[in-house]
mmCIF file of C-alpha atoms and ligand atoms in Angstrom:
data_model
loop_
_atom_site.group_PDB
_atom_site.id
_atom_site.type_symbol
_atom_site.label_atom_id
_atom_site.label_comp_id
_atom_site.label_asym_id
_atom_site.label_seq_id
_atom_site.Cartn_x
_atom_site.Cartn_y
_atom_site.Cartn_z
ATOM 1 C CA MET A 26 11.877 10.777 28.699
ATOM 2 C CA THR A 27 10.664 14.003 30.376
ATOM 3 C CA THR A 28 10.271 17.343 28.652
ATOM 4 C CA ALA A 29 10.909 20.814 30.041
ATOM 5 C CA THR A 30 8.921 23.840 28.952
ATOM 6 C CA ASN A 31 11.160 26.337 27.279
ATOM 7 C CA HIS A 32 10.243 29.908 28.253
ATOM 8 C CA THR A 33 11.600 32.401 25.782
ATOM 9 C CA GLY A 34 14.827 33.962 27.002
ATOM 10 C CA VAL A 35 14.833 31.870 30.157
ATOM 11 C CA ARG A 36 17.345 29.094 30.604
ATOM 12 C CA SER A 37 15.517 25.846 31.084
ATOM 13 C CA ARG A 38 16.495 22.348 32.111
ATOM 14 C CA PRO A 39 16.798 20.027 29.135
ATOM 15 C CA PRO A 40 14.662 16.917 28.833
ATOM 16 C CA THR A 41 16.453 13.886 30.218
ATOM 17 C CA SER A 42 16.803 10.304 29.041
ATOM 18 C CA ASP A 43 18.315 7.252 30.708
ATOM 19 C CA VAL A 44 18.891 5.491 27.366
ATOM 20 C CA ASP A 45 22.286 3.821 26.839
ATOM 21 C CA PRO A 46 23.237 4.557 23.218
ATOM 22 C CA PHE A 47 25.955 1.870 23.470
ATOM 23 C CA ALA A 48 23.739 -0.998 24.681
ATOM 24 C CA HIS A 49 23.449 -3.958 22.337
ATOM 25 C CA ASP A 50 19.732 -3.613 21.678
ATOM 26 C CA VAL A 51 20.291 0.018 20.652
ATOM 27 C CA LEU A 52 23.311 -0.824 18.489
ATOM 28 C CA GLU A 53 21.227 -3.492 16.749
ATOM 29 C CA ASP A 54 18.653 -0.865 15.729
ATOM 30 C CA PRO A 55 19.410 2.697 16.849
ATOM 31 C CA THR A 56 16.702 4.359 14.746
ATOM 32 C CA PRO A 57 13.940 4.397 17.421
ATOM 33 C CA MET A 58 16.361 6.008 19.902
ATOM 34 C CA HIS A 59 17.387 8.592 17.288
ATOM 35 C CA THR A 60 13.759 9.491 16.676
ATOM 36 C CA ALA A 61 12.994 9.736 20.403
ATOM 37 C CA LEU A 62 16.026 11.951 21.145
ATOM 38 C CA ARG A 63 15.320 14.217 18.170
ATOM 39 C CA GLU A 64 11.695 14.635 19.220
ATOM 40 C CA ALA A 65 12.536 15.146 22.906
ATOM 41 C CA GLY A 66 14.256 18.440 22.141
ATOM 42 C CA PRO A 67 17.300 20.172 20.659
ATOM 43 C CA VAL A 68 19.378 19.189 23.735
ATOM 44 C CA VAL A 69 18.792 16.071 25.841
ATOM 45 C CA HIS A 70 20.672 15.245 29.036
ATOM 46 C CA LEU A 71 21.717 11.576 29.074
ATOM 47 C CA THR A 72 21.690 10.774 32.785
ATOM 48 C CA ARG A 73 23.578 7.490 32.509
ATOM 49 C CA TYR A 74 26.766 9.220 31.340
ATOM 50 C CA ASP A 75 26.066 12.853 32.322
ATOM 51 C CA VAL A 76 26.481 13.986 28.725
ATOM 52 C CA TYR A 77 24.361 16.287 26.545
ATOM 53 C CA ALA A 78 22.992 14.780 23.352
ATOM 54 C CA PHE A 79 22.318 16.627 20.084
ATOM 55 C CA ALA A 80 20.226 14.605 17.630
ATOM 56 C CA ARG A 81 18.791 17.335 15.372
ATOM 57 C CA TYR A 82 20.598 18.473 12.236
ATOM 58 C CA GLU A 83 20.713 22.129 13.263
ATOM 59 C CA GLN A 84 22.464 21.579 16.599
ATOM 60 C CA VAL A 85 24.776 18.825 15.326
ATOM 61 C CA HIS A 86 25.862 21.004 12.412
ATOM 62 C CA ALA A 87 26.349 24.033 14.662
ATOM 63 C CA ALA A 88 28.495 22.073 17.126
ATOM 64 C CA LEU A 89 30.602 20.558 14.340
ATOM 65 C CA VAL A 90 31.540 23.946 12.909
ATOM 66 C CA ASP A 91 32.132 25.621 16.302
ATOM 67 C CA TRP A 92 35.492 24.215 17.398
ATOM 68 C CA GLN A 93 36.032 27.133 19.774
ATOM 69 C CA GLU A 94 33.124 26.231 22.069
ATOM 70 C CA PHE A 95 32.956 22.517 21.241
ATOM 71 C CA GLN A 96 36.526 21.342 21.345
ATOM 72 C CA SER A 97 38.052 18.065 20.166
ATOM 73 C CA ALA A 98 41.335 18.344 22.093
ATOM 74 C CA ALA A 99 39.825 16.907 25.295
ATOM 75 C CA GLY A 100 38.969 13.751 23.316
ATOM 76 C CA VAL A 101 36.105 12.919 20.956
ATOM 77 C CA GLY A 102 35.038 9.856 22.912
ATOM 78 C CA LEU A 103 33.287 9.596 26.260
ATOM 79 C CA SER A 104 36.505 9.708 28.267
ATOM 80 C CA ASN A 105 38.027 13.092 28.991
ATOM 81 C CA PHE A 106 41.745 13.371 28.260
ATOM 82 C CA ARG A 107 42.075 15.952 31.033
ATOM 83 C CA TYR A 108 41.312 13.317 33.644
ATOM 84 C CA GLU A 109 41.981 9.994 31.954
ATOM 85 C CA LYS A 110 45.013 8.787 30.081
ATOM 86 C CA PRO A 111 44.048 7.871 26.504
ATOM 87 C CA TRP A 112 44.704 4.271 25.413
ATOM 88 C CA ARG A 113 46.957 5.547 22.628
ATOM 89 C CA PRO A 114 48.755 8.876 22.117
ATOM 90 C CA PRO A 115 46.132 11.364 20.846
ATOM 91 C CA SER A 116 45.705 11.864 17.120
ATOM 92 C CA LEU A 117 47.150 15.150 15.827
ATOM 93 C CA LEU A 118 44.016 15.530 13.712
ATOM 94 C CA LEU A 119 41.032 14.014 15.454
ATOM 95 C CA GLU A 120 41.966 14.986 18.996
ATOM 96 C CA ALA A 121 43.446 18.435 18.397
ATOM 97 C CA ASP A 122 42.188 21.923 17.586
ATOM 98 C CA PRO A 123 43.788 24.986 16.015
ATOM 99 C CA PRO A 124 46.566 25.965 16.063
ATOM 100 C CA LEU A 125 48.053 22.472 16.674
ATOM 101 C CA HIS A 126 45.586 20.907 14.218
ATOM 102 C CA ASP A 127 46.475 23.240 11.335
ATOM 103 C CA ALA A 128 49.721 21.858 9.903
ATOM 104 C CA PRO A 129 48.902 18.117 10.164
ATOM 105 C CA SER A 130 45.461 18.801 8.680
ATOM 106 C CA ARG A 131 46.843 20.793 5.766
ATOM 107 C CA VAL A 132 49.338 18.026 4.956
ATOM 108 C CA LEU A 133 46.824 15.166 5.141
ATOM 109 C CA ARG A 134 44.223 17.067 3.086
ATOM 110 C CA GLN A 135 46.824 17.670 0.399
ATOM 111 C CA VAL A 136 47.984 14.039 0.349
ATOM 112 C CA LEU A 137 44.384 12.724 0.144
ATOM 113 C CA GLY A 138 42.911 15.505 -1.990
ATOM 114 C CA PRO A 139 41.174 14.987 -5.364
ATOM 115 C CA ARG A 140 44.232 16.207 -7.281
ATOM 116 C CA ALA A 141 46.577 13.760 -5.554
ATOM 117 C CA LEU A 142 44.154 10.866 -6.100
ATOM 118 C CA HIS A 143 43.958 11.326 -9.845
ATOM 119 C CA ARG A 144 46.885 8.949 -10.468
ATOM 120 C CA LEU A 145 45.006 6.129 -8.686
ATOM 121 C CA ARG A 146 41.712 6.329 -10.550
ATOM 122 C CA GLU A 147 42.515 4.086 -13.523
ATOM 123 C CA ARG A 148 44.321 1.441 -11.468
ATOM 124 C CA TRP A 149 41.519 1.242 -8.905
ATOM 125 C CA GLN A 150 38.920 0.930 -11.675
ATOM 126 C CA THR A 151 40.876 -1.974 -13.204
ATOM 127 C CA ASP A 152 41.198 -3.587 -9.765
ATOM 128 C CA ALA A 153 37.452 -3.250 -9.211
ATOM 129 C CA GLU A 154 36.625 -4.768 -12.620
ATOM 130 C CA GLU A 155 38.934 -7.717 -11.860
ATOM 131 C CA LEU A 156 37.408 -8.302 -8.451
ATOM 132 C CA VAL A 157 33.835 -8.183 -9.764
ATOM 133 C CA GLU A 158 34.732 -10.532 -12.657
ATOM 134 C CA GLN A 159 36.249 -12.977 -10.199
ATOM 135 C CA VAL A 160 33.166 -12.829 -7.963
ATOM 136 C CA LEU A 161 30.737 -13.341 -10.849
ATOM 137 C CA GLY A 162 32.791 -16.298 -12.086
ATOM 138 C CA GLY A 163 32.499 -18.040 -15.462
ATOM 139 C CA SER A 164 28.877 -19.132 -15.368
ATOM 140 C CA ALA A 165 26.026 -17.074 -16.759
ATOM 141 C CA GLY A 166 23.645 -17.854 -13.879
ATOM 142 C CA PRO A 167 23.226 -15.912 -10.637
ATOM 143 C CA VAL A 168 25.941 -16.110 -7.941
ATOM 144 C CA GLU A 169 25.427 -15.984 -4.182
ATOM 145 C CA PHE A 170 28.060 -14.818 -1.712
ATOM 146 C CA ASP A 171 28.550 -12.742 1.433
ATOM 147 C CA ALA A 172 29.118 -9.165 0.281
ATOM 148 C CA VAL A 173 30.872 -8.111 3.504
ATOM 149 C CA PRO A 174 34.068 -10.176 3.175
ATOM 150 C CA VAL A 175 33.881 -10.650 -0.599
ATOM 151 C CA LEU A 176 33.302 -7.044 -1.729
ATOM 152 C CA ALA A 177 33.137 -4.523 1.125
ATOM 153 C CA GLU A 178 36.286 -5.791 2.852
ATOM 154 C CA ALA A 179 38.110 -7.255 -0.118
ATOM 155 C CA PHE A 180 38.132 -4.149 -2.298
ATOM 156 C CA PRO A 181 39.478 -1.594 0.219
ATOM 157 C CA LEU A 182 42.033 -4.150 1.440
ATOM 158 C CA ARG A 183 43.102 -4.701 -2.145
ATOM 159 C CA VAL A 184 43.711 -1.031 -2.981
ATOM 160 C CA PHE A 185 44.172 1.055 0.176
ATOM 161 C CA PRO A 186 47.168 -0.576 1.933
ATOM 162 C CA ASP A 187 49.090 -0.510 -1.364
ATOM 163 C CA ALA A 188 48.185 3.147 -1.861
ATOM 164 C CA VAL A 189 49.504 3.953 1.623
ATOM 165 C CA GLY A 190 52.671 1.957 0.875
ATOM 166 C CA LEU A 191 52.314 -0.638 3.648
ATOM 167 C CA PRO A 192 54.292 -3.874 3.782
ATOM 168 C CA ARG A 193 52.275 -7.013 2.885
ATOM 169 C CA ASP A 194 52.916 -8.765 6.178
ATOM 170 C CA GLY A 195 50.581 -7.877 9.015
ATOM 171 C CA ARG A 196 47.771 -6.200 7.090
ATOM 172 C CA GLU A 197 45.315 -8.430 8.966
ATOM 173 C CA HIS A 198 45.833 -6.069 11.932
ATOM 174 C CA LEU A 199 44.162 -3.140 10.136
ATOM 175 C CA LEU A 200 40.486 -4.060 10.597
ATOM 176 C CA PRO A 201 40.692 -5.158 14.274
ATOM 177 C CA TYR A 202 42.816 -2.108 15.138
ATOM 178 C CA GLY A 203 40.240 0.233 13.619
ATOM 179 C CA ASP A 204 37.359 -1.673 15.180
ATOM 180 C CA HIS A 205 38.917 -1.247 18.614
ATOM 181 C CA ALA A 206 39.760 2.431 18.031
ATOM 182 C CA PHE A 207 36.116 3.150 17.207
ATOM 183 C CA ASN A 208 34.870 1.067 20.133
ATOM 184 C CA ALA A 209 37.181 3.022 22.425
ATOM 185 C CA PHE A 210 35.203 6.250 21.823
ATOM 186 C CA GLY A 211 32.338 4.699 23.753
ATOM 187 C CA PRO A 212 32.128 3.617 27.390
ATOM 188 C CA ALA A 213 34.349 0.809 28.722
ATOM 189 C CA ASN A 214 31.709 -1.822 27.916
ATOM 190 C CA ASP A 215 31.975 -5.423 26.740
ATOM 191 C CA LEU A 216 32.876 -4.307 23.191
ATOM 192 C CA VAL A 217 35.991 -2.563 24.506
ATOM 193 C CA ALA A 218 36.813 -5.503 26.795
ATOM 194 C CA LYS A 219 36.535 -7.926 23.851
ATOM 195 C CA GLY A 220 39.159 -5.989 21.871
ATOM 196 C CA ALA A 221 41.498 -5.285 24.781
ATOM 197 C CA PRO A 222 43.540 -8.534 24.878
ATOM 198 C CA ARG A 223 44.956 -7.942 21.385
ATOM 199 C CA VAL A 224 45.300 -4.134 21.386
ATOM 200 C CA ALA A 225 49.045 -4.204 22.085
ATOM 201 C CA GLU A 226 49.598 -6.584 19.178
ATOM 202 C CA HIS A 227 47.515 -4.553 16.696
ATOM 203 C CA SER A 228 48.908 -1.215 17.919
ATOM 204 C CA GLY A 229 52.450 -2.548 17.790
ATOM 205 C CA TRP A 230 52.100 -3.415 14.116
ATOM 206 C CA VAL A 231 50.240 -0.209 13.182
ATOM 207 C CA ASN A 232 52.813 1.984 14.938
ATOM 208 C CA SER A 233 55.706 0.068 13.363
ATOM 209 C CA VAL A 234 54.491 0.659 9.795
ATOM 210 C CA CYS A 235 54.261 4.435 10.275
ATOM 211 C CA ALA A 236 58.077 4.641 10.122
ATOM 212 C CA ARG A 237 59.561 6.129 6.980
ATOM 213 C CA ASP A 238 61.874 3.208 6.135
ATOM 214 C CA VAL A 239 58.998 0.693 6.275
ATOM 215 C CA LEU A 240 56.747 2.602 3.825
ATOM 216 C CA SER A 241 57.131 2.259 0.041
ATOM 217 C CA ALA A 242 58.574 5.223 -1.856
ATOM 218 C CA ASP A 243 55.452 6.400 -3.689
ATOM 219 C CA GLY A 244 52.457 6.046 -1.357
ATOM 220 C CA PHE A 245 50.407 8.330 0.901
ATOM 221 C CA GLY A 246 52.832 7.444 3.727
ATOM 222 C CA ALA A 247 55.888 8.586 1.759
ATOM 223 C CA ARG A 248 54.081 11.807 0.829
ATOM 224 C CA ILE A 249 53.433 12.542 4.479
ATOM 225 C CA TRP A 250 57.124 11.996 5.219
ATOM 226 C CA ALA A 251 58.035 14.239 2.249
ATOM 227 C CA ALA A 252 55.961 16.981 3.895
ATOM 228 C CA ALA A 253 58.138 16.569 6.988
ATOM 229 C CA ASP A 254 61.249 16.954 4.791
ATOM 230 C CA ARG A 255 59.821 20.235 3.473
ATOM 231 C CA GLY A 256 59.218 21.405 7.019
ATOM 232 C CA ASP A 257 55.399 21.487 6.674
ATOM 233 C CA ILE A 258 55.155 19.186 9.719
ATOM 234 C CA THR A 259 57.869 17.953 12.079
ATOM 235 C CA PRO A 260 59.520 14.513 11.803
ATOM 236 C CA GLU A 261 57.885 13.695 15.166
ATOM 237 C CA GLN A 262 54.438 14.451 13.716
ATOM 238 C CA ALA A 263 54.821 12.415 10.504
ATOM 239 C CA PRO A 264 54.277 8.908 11.968
ATOM 240 C CA LEU A 265 51.172 10.069 13.840
ATOM 241 C CA VAL A 266 49.677 11.520 10.667
ATOM 242 C CA VAL A 267 50.316 8.176 8.928
ATOM 243 C CA ARG A 268 48.643 6.466 11.894
ATOM 244 C CA SER A 269 45.498 8.575 11.327
ATOM 245 C CA LEU A 270 45.228 7.143 7.808
ATOM 246 C CA LEU A 271 45.434 3.605 9.139
ATOM 247 C CA THR A 272 43.001 4.172 12.017
ATOM 248 C CA ALA A 273 40.298 6.091 10.212
ATOM 249 C CA GLY A 274 40.680 4.812 6.650
ATOM 250 C CA VAL A 275 39.821 1.114 6.581
ATOM 251 C CA ASP A 276 36.827 0.037 8.726
ATOM 252 C CA THR A 277 34.954 3.224 7.847
ATOM 253 C CA THR A 278 35.212 2.570 4.111
ATOM 254 C CA VAL A 279 34.366 -1.114 4.513
ATOM 255 C CA HIS A 280 31.184 -0.282 6.414
ATOM 256 C CA GLY A 281 30.333 2.516 3.971
ATOM 257 C CA LEU A 282 30.552 0.052 1.074
ATOM 258 C CA SER A 283 28.504 -2.525 2.995
ATOM 259 C CA ALA A 284 25.835 0.106 3.638
ATOM 260 C CA THR A 285 25.765 1.082 -0.041
ATOM 261 C CA LEU A 286 25.402 -2.521 -1.216
ATOM 262 C CA TYR A 287 22.702 -3.216 1.372
ATOM 263 C CA ALA A 288 20.793 -0.071 0.367
ATOM 264 C CA LEU A 289 20.957 -0.956 -3.331
ATOM 265 C CA ALA A 290 19.931 -4.579 -2.728
ATOM 266 C CA GLY A 291 16.901 -3.381 -0.794
ATOM 267 C CA ASN A 292 15.870 -0.748 -3.332
ATOM 268 C CA PRO A 293 15.645 -2.373 -6.812
ATOM 269 C CA ALA A 294 14.367 0.832 -8.437
ATOM 270 C CA GLN A 295 17.495 2.662 -7.251
ATOM 271 C CA TRP A 296 19.707 -0.140 -8.583
ATOM 272 C CA ALA A 297 17.966 0.129 -11.961
ATOM 273 C CA ARG A 298 18.611 3.854 -11.913
ATOM 274 C CA LEU A 299 22.301 3.355 -11.145
ATOM 275 C CA ARG A 300 22.605 0.774 -13.927
ATOM 276 C CA ALA A 301 21.016 3.159 -16.416
ATOM 277 C CA GLU A 302 23.273 5.959 -15.271
ATOM 278 C CA PRO A 303 26.539 4.674 -13.709
ATOM 279 C CA ARG A 304 27.628 8.259 -13.100
ATOM 280 C CA LEU A 305 25.214 8.161 -10.169
ATOM 281 C CA ALA A 306 27.767 5.948 -8.340
ATOM 282 C CA ARG A 307 29.026 8.967 -6.397
ATOM 283 C CA VAL A 308 25.542 10.073 -5.389
ATOM 284 C CA ALA A 309 24.713 6.471 -4.423
ATOM 285 C CA PHE A 310 27.660 6.354 -2.033
ATOM 286 C CA ASP A 311 26.986 9.744 -0.421
ATOM 287 C CA GLU A 312 23.286 8.945 -0.122
ATOM 288 C CA ALA A 313 24.235 5.656 1.574
ATOM 289 C CA ILE A 314 26.521 7.580 3.954
ATOM 290 C CA ARG A 315 23.597 9.900 4.785
ATOM 291 C CA TRP A 316 21.099 7.057 5.075
ATOM 292 C CA GLU A 317 23.244 4.709 7.187
ATOM 293 C CA SER A 318 25.909 6.985 8.743
ATOM 294 C CA PRO A 319 28.747 4.459 9.216
ATOM 295 C CA GLY A 320 30.238 6.966 11.673
ATOM 296 C CA GLN A 321 27.247 7.247 14.020
ATOM 297 C CA THR A 322 28.505 9.524 16.774
ATOM 298 C CA PHE A 323 31.340 11.694 17.978
ATOM 299 C CA PHE A 324 31.739 13.628 21.213
ATOM 300 C CA ARG A 325 32.933 17.151 21.771
ATOM 301 C CA THR A 326 33.733 18.970 25.069
ATOM 302 C CA THR A 327 32.415 22.422 25.939
ATOM 303 C CA THR A 328 35.254 24.894 26.533
ATOM 304 C CA THR A 329 32.958 27.320 28.381
ATOM 305 C CA ASP A 330 29.322 27.607 29.493
ATOM 306 C CA VAL A 331 27.194 27.545 26.339
ATOM 307 C CA THR A 332 23.479 28.128 25.864
ATOM 308 C CA VAL A 333 21.848 25.975 23.210
ATOM 309 C CA ASP A 334 18.207 26.746 22.474
ATOM 310 C CA GLY A 335 17.713 28.144 25.964
ATOM 311 C CA VAL A 336 19.494 25.278 27.734
ATOM 312 C CA LEU A 337 22.649 26.060 29.701
ATOM 313 C CA ILE A 338 25.408 23.517 29.221
ATOM 314 C CA PRO A 339 28.259 24.059 31.686
ATOM 315 C CA GLY A 340 31.870 24.254 30.488
ATOM 316 C CA GLY A 341 33.814 20.980 30.511
ATOM 317 C CA LYS A 342 30.789 18.818 29.668
ATOM 318 C CA LYS A 343 30.752 16.125 27.017
ATOM 319 C CA ILE A 344 28.422 16.617 24.048
ATOM 320 C CA LEU A 345 27.325 13.510 22.154
ATOM 321 C CA MET A 346 26.551 14.373 18.542
ATOM 322 C CA PHE A 347 24.300 11.849 16.785
ATOM 323 C CA LEU A 348 25.408 12.275 13.171
ATOM 324 C CA ALA A 349 23.062 9.462 12.145
ATOM 325 C CA ALA A 350 20.026 11.170 13.703
ATOM 326 C CA ALA A 351 20.937 14.501 12.078
ATOM 327 C CA ASN A 352 21.221 12.760 8.714
ATOM 328 C CA ARG A 353 17.594 11.636 9.018
ATOM 329 C CA ASP A 354 16.163 14.743 10.636
ATOM 330 C CA PRO A 355 12.846 15.500 8.888
ATOM 331 C CA ARG A 356 13.494 19.205 9.662
ATOM 332 C CA ARG A 357 16.346 19.029 7.136
ATOM 333 C CA TRP A 358 15.533 16.144 4.780
ATOM 334 C CA ALA A 359 12.388 15.315 2.833
ATOM 335 C CA ASP A 360 11.361 11.665 3.324
ATOM 336 C CA PRO A 361 14.596 11.103 5.317
ATOM 337 C CA ASP A 362 14.274 7.324 5.707
ATOM 338 C CA SER A 363 14.137 6.638 1.978
ATOM 339 C CA PHE A 364 17.321 5.806 0.055
ATOM 340 C CA ASP A 365 16.867 7.945 -3.030
ATOM 341 C CA LEU A 366 19.371 8.649 -5.815
ATOM 342 C CA GLY A 367 17.152 11.522 -6.910
ATOM 343 C CA ARG A 368 17.950 13.649 -3.878
ATOM 344 C CA ASP A 369 21.017 15.797 -3.285
ATOM 345 C CA PRO A 370 22.643 14.253 -0.190
ATOM 346 C CA SER A 371 25.311 16.963 0.071
ATOM 347 C CA GLY A 372 25.269 18.683 3.411
ATOM 348 C CA HIS A 373 24.944 15.368 5.253
ATOM 349 C CA VAL A 374 27.134 15.170 8.355
ATOM 350 C CA GLY A 375 28.207 11.542 7.848
ATOM 351 C CA PHE A 376 31.739 12.797 7.148
ATOM 352 C CA GLY A 377 31.367 15.483 9.812
ATOM 353 C CA MET A 378 31.514 19.173 8.927
ATOM 354 C CA GLY A 379 33.882 22.039 9.552
ATOM 355 C CA LEU A 380 37.582 21.755 10.144
ATOM 356 C CA HIS A 381 37.515 18.148 11.341
ATOM 357 C CA GLN A 382 35.520 16.949 8.348
ATOM 358 C CA CYS A 383 36.835 13.589 7.113
ATOM 359 C CA ALA A 384 40.189 14.046 5.364
ATOM 360 C CA GLY A 385 39.802 10.698 3.586
ATOM 361 C CA GLN A 386 36.368 11.279 2.072
ATOM 362 C CA HIS A 387 37.761 11.621 -1.465
ATOM 363 C CA VAL A 388 39.576 8.305 -1.065
ATOM 364 C CA ALA A 389 36.375 6.650 0.128
ATOM 365 C CA ARG A 390 34.407 8.136 -2.786
ATOM 366 C CA LEU A 391 37.001 6.975 -5.305
ATOM 367 C CA GLU A 392 36.946 3.424 -3.895
ATOM 368 C CA SER A 393 33.164 3.267 -3.942
ATOM 369 C CA GLU A 394 32.918 4.788 -7.401
ATOM 370 C CA ALA A 395 35.293 2.166 -8.812
ATOM 371 C CA LEU A 396 33.435 -0.749 -7.208
ATOM 372 C CA LEU A 397 29.907 0.479 -7.951
ATOM 373 C CA THR A 398 30.775 1.307 -11.552
ATOM 374 C CA ALA A 399 32.261 -2.156 -12.066
ATOM 375 C CA LEU A 400 29.098 -3.710 -10.628
ATOM 376 C CA ALA A 401 26.715 -1.486 -12.582
ATOM 377 C CA ARG A 402 28.413 -2.465 -15.843
ATOM 378 C CA ARG A 403 27.942 -6.194 -15.298
ATOM 379 C CA VAL A 404 25.099 -6.874 -12.886
ATOM 380 C CA SER A 405 21.430 -6.660 -13.859
ATOM 381 C CA GLY A 406 20.016 -7.696 -10.492
ATOM 382 C CA ILE A 407 21.244 -7.421 -6.944
ATOM 383 C CA GLU A 408 19.139 -8.822 -4.106
ATOM 384 C CA LEU A 409 19.433 -10.121 -0.568
ATOM 385 C CA ALA A 410 19.912 -13.895 -0.543
ATOM 386 C CA GLY A 411 19.435 -14.571 3.174
ATOM 387 C CA PRO A 412 19.337 -13.033 6.644
ATOM 388 C CA THR A 413 21.804 -10.209 7.285
ATOM 389 C CA ARG A 414 23.797 -9.835 10.516
ATOM 390 C CA ARG A 415 24.919 -6.579 12.146
ATOM 391 C CA HIS A 416 28.364 -6.017 13.648
ATOM 392 C CA HIS A 417 28.113 -4.029 16.882
ATOM 393 C CA ASN A 418 30.604 -1.219 17.467
ATOM 394 C CA ASN A 419 30.334 1.727 19.882
ATOM 395 C CA THR A 420 30.814 4.248 17.057
ATOM 396 C CA LEU A 421 30.334 2.489 13.736
ATOM 397 C CA ARG A 422 27.125 1.177 12.173
ATOM 398 C CA ALA A 423 28.441 -1.989 10.643
ATOM 399 C CA TRP A 424 27.667 -5.371 9.145
ATOM 400 C CA ASP A 425 29.108 -8.834 9.732
ATOM 401 C CA SER A 426 27.189 -10.466 6.900
ATOM 402 C CA ILE A 427 25.115 -9.423 3.867
ATOM 403 C CA PRO A 428 24.249 -12.473 1.716
ATOM 404 C CA LEU A 429 23.696 -11.258 -1.858
ATOM 405 C CA ARG A 430 22.509 -12.792 -5.112
ATOM 406 C CA LEU A 431 23.912 -11.136 -8.228
ATOM 407 C CA THR A 432 22.633 -11.734 -11.747
ATOM 408 C CA ARG A 433 24.838 -10.932 -14.703
HETATM 409 C C1 LIG Y 10 42.746 9.645 13.732
HETATM 410 C C2 LIG Y 10 41.294 9.355 13.499
HETATM 411 C C3 LIG Y 10 40.531 10.190 12.699
HETATM 412 C C4 LIG Y 10 39.176 9.952 12.500
HETATM 413 C C5 LIG Y 10 38.590 8.886 13.097
HETATM 414 C C6 LIG Y 10 39.343 8.068 13.884
HETATM 415 C C7 LIG Y 10 39.390 6.085 15.147
HETATM 416 C C8 LIG Y 10 40.695 8.289 14.090
HETATM 417 O O1 LIG Y 10 43.218 10.698 13.360
HETATM 418 O O2 LIG Y 10 43.428 8.775 14.292
HETATM 419 O O3 LIG Y 10 38.717 7.033 14.447
#
């Protein structure tokens, strides 16, 4: 990494780095790269991909809220929609800006807003209590299991597809479809190649269940279609808004729950605190999102020449925003690497910020609150019971396996 001197008022060249943020050794442990990029400067040119990296909180936050200069409509992955055909029709939310973004965003935010979720709270709590009871089993002694399939995947898959109104058949496509969608934001590396053979199959199912007549009458899907009936969005837009729910709403939550369970297992004092005060479940989840950042990165594209901290970035360039690095920037957070239920994690950029901020964050919080509350009521001790294994994805920080030991 080389550093340029930044003369006041004079545009300087940014420091450069040849790091590949999507290489396996980096995906296994991205923290050293985050630290190096943050320390190198507010803007770093990544020579391998000719993109500009922001790893400090200030610049990441500023780019997230400035959709005029840092657009999403050219794609939020490495590939530029102006020159390359996307692998699926662009999302009306993720890959759009005002004014096209406005109506779909308003509809989805209403369907997934705190008010609309109220009716699900009690049922999801009961579902969580049942799942945790089943996992703990009849015996009084400790139980050991893999928390990724048994809790982090099982709970969202138990409540979310029903809440959307999806048919039972084919739900196994949800996780691999999302995994591929998030890989596809990165370069065309081995992770993308590994998912490619089955994309058509997963996409075919996902697209087919966005149709009105396939969705149950009372779910998020039906509510999106009802918005089309009212004229809030067009009937052509409705299935794509449903697709956003299915793409962005499953893997993200699974990995967020995995991160929360891993953080709690590794920090017994924080688990004790949560047990003493189960209302901290919400803080625990948001702190885990800050600490782990399941959504590690997103790209933007400059609409015009922009100067960031004295560095000129030409128009039409890709910006790689390291949400995870911003969420541990010591310029913004005290003791950033500690998982601490005593801090206020609000303001983290794990759900993004600005008009593209995660529309499903209230759903994710409700799921995590139900599961963590059910655990806190029954479990005195939670600890790692064996070696953990990461799941590599170009965008998501994820787990394949977290062996846990739970004591009633
Ligand atoms: C979408 C979407 C939104 C957020 C993330 C995402 C694949 C997709 O609207 O389809 O990741």
